Amino acid sequence: MKKQLQLQDFVDGFKKKDIAILSRAITLVESKNIEHQKLARQIIDTFYKQTGKAKRIGISGTPGVGKSTFIDTFGMSLIDAGLKVAVLAIDPTSQKTGGSILGDKTRMHQLAASKEAFIRPSPSGTTLGGVASKTRESMLLCEAFGFDVVIVETVGVGQSEVTVSQMVDFFLLLMQPGGGDDLQGIKRGILEVADLVAVNKADGDQQTQASIALQEYSTAIKILHHGDSAWTPKVIKCSGLKGIGLDEIWNSVLEYYKIMEKDQQLQFKRDQQLKSWMWSMLMEKVENELTQNDQLNKKLLRTQQELIENKLNIMQATQQIFDSLTHMEK
Ligand SMILES: Nc1nc2c(ncn2[C@@H]2O[C@H](COP(=O)(O)OP(=O)(O)OP(=O)(O)O)[C@@H](O)[C@H]2O)c(=O)[nH]1
Ligand SMILES: [Mg+2]
């Protein structure tokens, strides 16, 4: 059995840069145990003022596009430049497999072995929304701990890349070279949220294809760009495996921050993200109250029954539930 840690242990551990303590803090954040959640909240409260200094970067791409390989070499190039890098994963598929990104840790073998890096797989067994919320909290802890760059990785299937784009400053989309057919298959929504599209695996005999893909994505991005941001998305060729184009990508990230920090645009983006985070937490809290508070839940079920029996109409039913929530005893 591991020793039960107190708030002070986390304060000391963070000061000493004890990575095992950061890990334990994230485990508390992810825990469903009420006591653990309470302590997790205290830890975040304590460190909240020290958060927000890291560069938050989302990286997404379809399975096999080379995310792990890319993050490994890209992350190492940042570490070589003197930065500390944390990698958090949101993997909606891990609910079924129990954590495919865990196996991935071995694919990021350089980062996994580096003292300047921290890799954390997605907590499994919850909804995408739940995972996202935990990842946001873990991101704050990584920032408070002193990581300069927090990478949030997600598999490009479904809604998760949009979710990730809403919690990071900069969203990098990895693409495969592979001709025009590819473009048809890409969901427009993903391209719309990308700040940079990296055509990966631009090495060996795939270089010509990568150049063609670069042209196509550039055209697509130009059409899709709304022009409502000071930043114009870019398309760059790279190879995670061979380490090609990584500097160019990092320079784009730096350029992005320079542009977005003018006129407080980045702050505005983060404020918007914070507001929508608050709303989703609030909704989650309401849902929890209604399902977990016995008294409220009974009322809810009764009202629901009356609704389907036509004793109440939908307006009355909703109002009744709302009233019981707002008149709840504290
Ligand atoms: N030629 C080439 N192959 C690469 C490159 N990056 C990755 N690969 C290969 O592509 C395959 C998938 O790479 P991963 O890094 O595991 O891809 P991933 O996107 O993390 O995959 P999932 O975790 O399954 O979503 C492996 O066989 C890699 O060796 C690259 O830059 N060039
Ligand atoms: Mg991977």
CSV table of C-alpha atoms in Angstrom, one decimal, residues 20-318:
chain,number,residue,atom,x,y,z
A,20,ALA,CA,6.5,10.8,-8.8
A,21,ILE,CA,4.5,13.3,-6.8
A,22,LEU,CA,3.2,14.9,-10.0
A,23,SER,CA,2.1,11.5,-11.1
A,24,ARG,CA,0.3,10.9,-7.8
A,25,ALA,CA,-1.4,14.3,-8.1
A,26,ILE,CA,-2.8,13.3,-11.5
A,27,THR,CA,-3.9,10.0,-10.2
A,28,LEU,CA,-5.9,11.9,-7.6
A,29,VAL,CA,-7.4,14.1,-10.3
A,30,GLU,CA,-8.5,11.0,-12.2
A,31,SER,CA,-9.8,9.2,-9.2
A,32,LYS,CA,-13.6,8.7,-8.7
A,33,ASN,CA,-13.1,8.4,-4.9
A,34,ILE,CA,-14.7,11.5,-3.1
A,35,GLU,CA,-11.7,11.9,-0.7
A,36,HIS,CA,-9.3,11.8,-3.6
A,37,GLN,CA,-11.3,14.3,-5.5
A,38,LYS,CA,-11.3,16.6,-2.5
A,39,LEU,CA,-7.6,16.5,-2.1
A,40,ALA,CA,-7.1,16.9,-5.9
A,41,ARG,CA,-9.2,20.1,-5.7
A,42,GLN,CA,-7.1,21.4,-2.8
A,43,ILE,CA,-3.9,20.7,-4.8
A,44,ILE,CA,-5.2,22.6,-7.8
A,45,ASP,CA,-6.4,25.5,-5.6
A,46,THR,CA,-2.9,25.7,-4.1
A,47,PHE,CA,-1.1,25.8,-7.4
A,48,TYR,CA,-3.7,27.6,-9.6
A,49,LYS,CA,-1.8,30.9,-9.6
A,50,GLN,CA,1.3,29.1,-11.0
A,51,THR,CA,-0.5,27.8,-14.0
A,52,GLY,CA,-0.9,29.2,-17.5
A,53,LYS,CA,2.7,29.8,-18.3
A,54,ALA,CA,3.2,26.8,-20.6
A,55,LYS,CA,2.7,26.6,-24.3
A,56,ARG,CA,-0.3,24.3,-24.8
A,57,ILE,CA,-0.1,22.4,-28.0
A,58,GLY,CA,-2.6,19.8,-29.3
A,59,ILE,CA,-1.4,17.1,-31.7
A,60,SER,CA,-3.8,14.9,-33.6
A,61,GLY,CA,-3.9,12.6,-36.5
A,62,THR,CA,-5.4,9.3,-37.6
A,63,PRO,CA,-4.1,6.0,-36.2
A,64,GLY,CA,-0.7,5.2,-37.8
A,65,VAL,CA,0.0,8.7,-39.1
A,66,GLY,CA,3.1,8.8,-36.9
A,67,LYS,CA,2.0,10.8,-33.8
A,68,SER,CA,4.0,8.8,-31.3
A,69,THR,CA,7.1,8.8,-33.5
A,70,PHE,CA,6.7,12.6,-34.1
A,71,ILE,CA,6.1,13.5,-30.5
A,72,ASP,CA,9.2,11.5,-29.5
A,73,THR,CA,11.6,13.3,-31.9
A,74,PHE,CA,9.8,16.7,-31.7
A,75,GLY,CA,9.8,16.5,-27.9
A,76,MET,CA,13.4,15.6,-27.8
A,77,SER,CA,14.3,18.5,-30.0
A,78,LEU,CA,12.6,20.8,-27.6
A,79,ILE,CA,14.4,19.2,-24.7
A,80,ASP,CA,17.7,19.7,-26.5
A,81,ALA,CA,16.7,23.4,-26.7
A,82,GLY,CA,16.4,23.4,-22.9
A,83,LEU,CA,12.7,23.0,-22.5
A,84,LYS,CA,10.7,20.7,-20.3
A,85,VAL,CA,8.0,18.7,-22.1
A,86,ALA,CA,4.8,17.0,-20.8
A,87,VAL,CA,2.7,14.8,-23.0
A,88,LEU,CA,-0.9,14.1,-22.0
A,89,ALA,CA,-3.1,11.8,-24.1
A,90,ILE,CA,-6.8,11.8,-24.8
A,91,ASP,CA,-7.6,8.5,-26.3
A,92,PRO,CA,-11.3,7.8,-26.7
A,93,THR,CA,-10.4,4.3,-28.0
A,94,SER,CA,-8.6,3.4,-24.8
A,95,GLN,CA,-12.0,3.0,-23.1
A,96,LYS,CA,-12.2,-0.3,-24.9
A,97,THR,CA,-8.7,-1.4,-25.0
A,98,GLY,CA,-7.8,-0.2,-21.5
A,99,GLY,CA,-5.1,2.3,-22.6
A,100,SER,CA,-3.5,1.8,-26.0
A,101,ILE,CA,-1.4,4.9,-25.4
A,102,LEU,CA,0.2,3.1,-22.5
A,103,GLY,CA,1.8,0.8,-24.9
A,104,ASP,CA,2.7,3.9,-26.8
A,105,LYS,CA,5.0,5.0,-24.1
A,106,THR,CA,7.5,2.5,-25.5
A,107,ARG,CA,7.1,4.1,-28.9
A,108,MET,CA,8.2,7.3,-27.4
A,109,HIS,CA,11.2,5.7,-26.0
A,110,GLN,CA,13.5,8.7,-26.0
A,111,LEU,CA,11.0,10.9,-24.2
A,112,ALA,CA,10.1,8.1,-21.8
A,113,ALA,CA,13.7,7.9,-20.8
A,114,SER,CA,14.3,11.6,-20.5
A,115,LYS,CA,14.3,13.3,-17.1
A,116,GLU,CA,13.0,16.5,-18.7
A,117,ALA,CA,9.9,14.8,-20.0
A,118,PHE,CA,6.7,13.4,-18.6
A,119,ILE,CA,4.2,11.1,-20.4
A,120,ARG,CA,0.8,10.4,-19.1
A,121,PRO,CA,-1.7,8.1,-20.9
A,122,SER,CA,-5.4,8.9,-21.0
A,123,PRO,CA,-7.5,7.8,-18.0
A,124,SER,CA,-9.7,5.0,-19.3
A,125,GLY,CA,-13.3,4.0,-18.6
A,126,THR,CA,-15.0,7.4,-18.9
A,127,THR,CA,-16.6,9.5,-21.6
A,128,LEU,CA,-14.7,11.8,-23.9
A,129,GLY,CA,-16.0,14.8,-21.9
A,130,GLY,CA,-14.9,13.2,-18.7
A,131,VAL,CA,-11.4,12.4,-20.0
A,132,ALA,CA,-11.2,16.0,-21.4
A,133,SER,CA,-12.0,17.5,-18.1
A,134,LYS,CA,-9.4,15.4,-16.3
A,135,THR,CA,-6.8,16.2,-18.9
A,136,ARG,CA,-7.4,19.9,-18.4
A,137,GLU,CA,-6.8,19.6,-14.7
A,138,SER,CA,-3.7,17.5,-15.3
A,139,MET,CA,-2.5,20.2,-17.7
A,140,LEU,CA,-2.7,22.7,-14.9
A,141,LEU,CA,-0.7,20.5,-12.6
A,142,CYS,CA,2.0,20.0,-15.3
A,143,GLU,CA,2.2,23.8,-15.7
A,144,ALA,CA,2.4,24.4,-12.0
A,145,PHE,CA,5.1,21.7,-11.8
A,146,GLY,CA,7.2,23.8,-14.3
A,147,PHE,CA,6.8,22.2,-17.7
A,148,ASP,CA,7.3,24.7,-20.5
A,149,VAL,CA,5.4,22.8,-23.1
A,150,VAL,CA,2.3,20.6,-22.6
A,151,ILE,CA,1.4,18.5,-25.6
A,152,VAL,CA,-2.1,17.0,-25.6
A,153,GLU,CA,-2.2,14.1,-28.0
A,154,THR,CA,-5.3,12.6,-29.4
A,155,VAL,CA,-6.2,10.1,-32.0
A,156,GLY,CA,-8.0,11.6,-34.9
A,157,VAL,CA,-11.2,9.7,-34.7
A,158,GLY,CA,-14.5,11.4,-34.1
A,159,GLN,CA,-14.9,14.3,-31.8
A,160,SER,CA,-11.7,14.2,-29.8
A,161,GLU,CA,-9.6,16.5,-31.9
A,162,VAL,CA,-12.2,19.2,-31.7
A,163,THR,CA,-12.3,18.7,-27.9
A,164,VAL,CA,-8.5,19.0,-27.8
A,165,SER,CA,-8.4,22.1,-29.9
A,166,GLN,CA,-10.6,23.7,-27.4
A,167,MET,CA,-8.1,23.3,-24.6
A,168,VAL,CA,-4.9,24.2,-26.3
A,169,ASP,CA,-3.3,27.4,-27.7
A,170,PHE,CA,-2.1,25.8,-30.9
A,171,PHE,CA,-3.5,22.8,-32.7
A,172,LEU,CA,-1.2,20.7,-34.9
A,173,LEU,CA,-2.7,18.2,-37.3
A,174,LEU,CA,-0.5,15.4,-38.7
A,175,MET,CA,-1.5,14.1,-42.1
A,176,GLN,CA,-0.3,11.3,-44.3
A,177,PRO,CA,0.9,12.0,-47.8
A,178,GLY,CA,-1.2,9.9,-50.1
A,179,GLY,CA,-2.7,11.7,-53.0
A,180,GLY,CA,-6.0,13.5,-53.6
A,181,ASP,CA,-8.3,10.8,-52.2
A,182,ASP,CA,-7.1,11.7,-48.8
A,183,LEU,CA,-8.6,15.1,-48.9
A,184,GLN,CA,-12.0,13.8,-49.5
A,185,GLY,CA,-11.8,11.7,-46.4
A,186,ILE,CA,-10.8,14.5,-44.0
A,187,LYS,CA,-13.5,15.9,-42.0
A,188,ARG,CA,-13.7,19.6,-42.7
A,189,GLY,CA,-14.2,20.4,-39.1
A,190,ILE,CA,-10.7,19.1,-38.2
A,191,LEU,CA,-9.0,21.2,-40.9
A,192,GLU,CA,-10.9,24.2,-39.8
A,193,VAL,CA,-9.4,24.0,-36.3
A,194,ALA,CA,-5.8,23.3,-37.3
A,195,ASP,CA,-3.3,26.0,-36.8
A,196,LEU,CA,-0.7,23.9,-38.7
A,197,VAL,CA,-1.0,20.9,-40.9
A,198,ALA,CA,2.1,18.8,-41.0
A,199,VAL,CA,2.4,16.4,-43.9
A,200,ASN,CA,4.3,13.7,-42.1
A,201,LYS,CA,6.5,10.8,-43.4
A,202,ALA,CA,7.9,13.2,-46.0
A,203,ASP,CA,11.0,10.9,-46.4
A,204,GLY,CA,12.3,8.1,-48.6
A,205,ASP,CA,10.1,7.4,-51.6
A,206,GLN,CA,7.1,9.3,-50.2
A,207,GLN,CA,8.7,12.7,-50.8
A,208,THR,CA,6.9,13.4,-54.1
A,209,GLN,CA,3.6,12.4,-52.6
A,210,ALA,CA,4.2,14.6,-49.7
A,211,SER,CA,4.8,17.6,-51.9
A,212,ILE,CA,1.6,17.0,-53.8
A,213,ALA,CA,-0.3,16.6,-50.5
A,214,LEU,CA,1.3,19.9,-49.3
A,215,GLN,CA,-0.1,21.7,-52.3
A,216,GLU,CA,-3.6,20.2,-51.7
A,217,TYR,CA,-3.8,21.0,-48.1
A,218,SER,CA,-2.5,24.5,-48.6
A,219,THR,CA,-5.4,25.1,-51.1
A,220,ALA,CA,-7.9,23.5,-48.7
A,221,ILE,CA,-6.7,25.5,-45.7
A,222,LYS,CA,-6.9,28.8,-47.7
A,223,ILE,CA,-10.5,28.1,-48.6
A,224,LEU,CA,-11.4,27.0,-45.1
A,225,HIS,CA,-9.6,29.8,-43.2
A,226,HIS,CA,-12.2,32.2,-41.8
A,227,GLY,CA,-9.8,35.1,-41.3
A,228,ASP,CA,-11.2,35.7,-37.9
A,229,SER,CA,-7.8,35.2,-36.3
A,230,ALA,CA,-4.6,37.1,-36.7
A,231,TRP,CA,-2.9,33.7,-37.4
A,232,THR,CA,-3.0,32.2,-40.9
A,233,PRO,CA,-2.7,28.4,-40.7
A,234,LYS,CA,0.3,26.8,-42.3
A,235,VAL,CA,1.2,23.6,-44.1
A,236,ILE,CA,4.6,22.1,-43.6
A,237,LYS,CA,6.3,18.8,-44.7
A,238,CYS,CA,8.0,16.8,-42.0
A,239,SER,CA,9.3,13.4,-41.0
A,240,GLY,CA,9.0,12.5,-37.3
A,241,LEU,CA,11.2,9.4,-38.1
A,242,LYS,CA,14.0,11.3,-39.7
A,243,GLY,CA,13.6,14.5,-37.8
A,244,ILE,CA,12.9,16.6,-40.9
A,245,GLY,CA,11.0,19.8,-40.6
A,246,LEU,CA,10.8,19.8,-36.8
A,247,ASP,CA,12.6,23.2,-36.5
A,248,GLU,CA,10.3,24.8,-39.0
A,249,ILE,CA,7.3,23.5,-37.1
A,250,TRP,CA,8.6,24.8,-33.8
A,251,ASN,CA,9.5,28.2,-35.4
A,252,SER,CA,5.9,28.4,-36.6
A,253,VAL,CA,4.7,27.7,-33.1
A,254,LEU,CA,6.9,30.5,-31.8
A,255,GLU,CA,5.7,32.9,-34.5
A,256,TYR,CA,2.1,32.0,-33.6
A,257,TYR,CA,2.7,33.0,-30.0
A,258,LYS,CA,4.3,36.2,-31.1
A,259,ILE,CA,1.4,37.2,-33.2
A,260,MET,CA,-1.3,36.0,-30.8
A,261,GLU,CA,0.3,37.7,-27.8
A,262,LYS,CA,-0.1,41.0,-29.6
A,263,ASP,CA,-3.4,42.7,-28.6
A,264,GLN,CA,-4.0,40.0,-26.0
A,265,GLN,CA,-5.4,37.6,-28.6
A,266,LEU,CA,-4.1,34.6,-26.9
A,267,GLN,CA,-5.5,35.7,-23.6
A,268,PHE,CA,-8.9,36.2,-25.3
A,269,LYS,CA,-8.7,32.6,-26.7
A,270,ARG,CA,-7.8,31.2,-23.3
A,271,ASP,CA,-10.6,33.2,-21.6
A,272,GLN,CA,-13.1,31.8,-24.0
A,273,GLN,CA,-11.8,28.3,-23.4
A,274,LEU,CA,-12.0,28.9,-19.6
A,275,LYS,CA,-15.6,30.1,-19.9
A,276,SER,CA,-16.7,27.0,-21.9
A,277,TRP,CA,-14.8,24.8,-19.4
A,278,MET,CA,-16.7,26.4,-16.6
A,279,TRP,CA,-20.0,25.7,-18.4
A,280,SER,CA,-19.2,22.1,-19.0
A,281,MET,CA,-18.1,21.6,-15.4
A,282,LEU,CA,-21.3,23.3,-14.3
A,283,MET,CA,-23.5,21.1,-16.5
A,284,GLU,CA,-21.6,18.0,-15.2
A,285,LYS,CA,-22.2,19.2,-11.6
A,286,VAL,CA,-26.0,19.6,-12.3
A,287,GLU,CA,-26.1,16.2,-13.8
A,288,ASN,CA,-24.3,14.7,-10.9
A,289,GLU,CA,-26.6,16.3,-8.4
A,290,LEU,CA,-29.7,15.0,-10.3
A,291,THR,CA,-28.4,11.5,-10.6
A,292,GLN,CA,-26.5,11.1,-7.3
A,293,ASN,CA,-28.4,13.0,-4.8
A,294,ASP,CA,-31.1,10.5,-3.7
A,295,GLN,CA,-33.8,12.9,-2.9
A,296,LEU,CA,-33.3,14.9,-6.1
A,297,ASN,CA,-33.1,11.7,-8.1
A,298,LYS,CA,-36.4,10.4,-6.7
A,299,LYS,CA,-38.0,13.7,-7.6
A,300,LEU,CA,-36.5,13.6,-11.1
A,301,LEU,CA,-37.8,10.1,-11.7
A,302,ARG,CA,-41.2,10.9,-10.4
A,303,THR,CA,-41.4,14.0,-12.6
A,304,GLN,CA,-40.3,12.0,-15.6
A,305,GLN,CA,-43.0,9.4,-15.0
A,306,GLU,CA,-45.6,12.2,-14.7
A,307,LEU,CA,-44.3,13.6,-18.0
A,308,ILE,CA,-44.8,10.3,-19.9
A,309,GLU,CA,-48.2,9.8,-18.2
A,310,ASN,CA,-49.2,13.2,-19.5
A,311,LYS,CA,-49.9,14.5,-16.1
A,312,LEU,CA,-47.3,17.2,-16.7
A,313,ASN,CA,-46.3,18.8,-20.0
A,314,ILE,CA,-42.6,19.2,-20.9
A,315,MET,CA,-42.5,22.9,-19.7
A,316,GLN,CA,-44.0,22.0,-16.3
A,317,ALA,CA,-41.7,19.0,-15.9
A,318,THR,CA,-38.6,20.9,-16.7
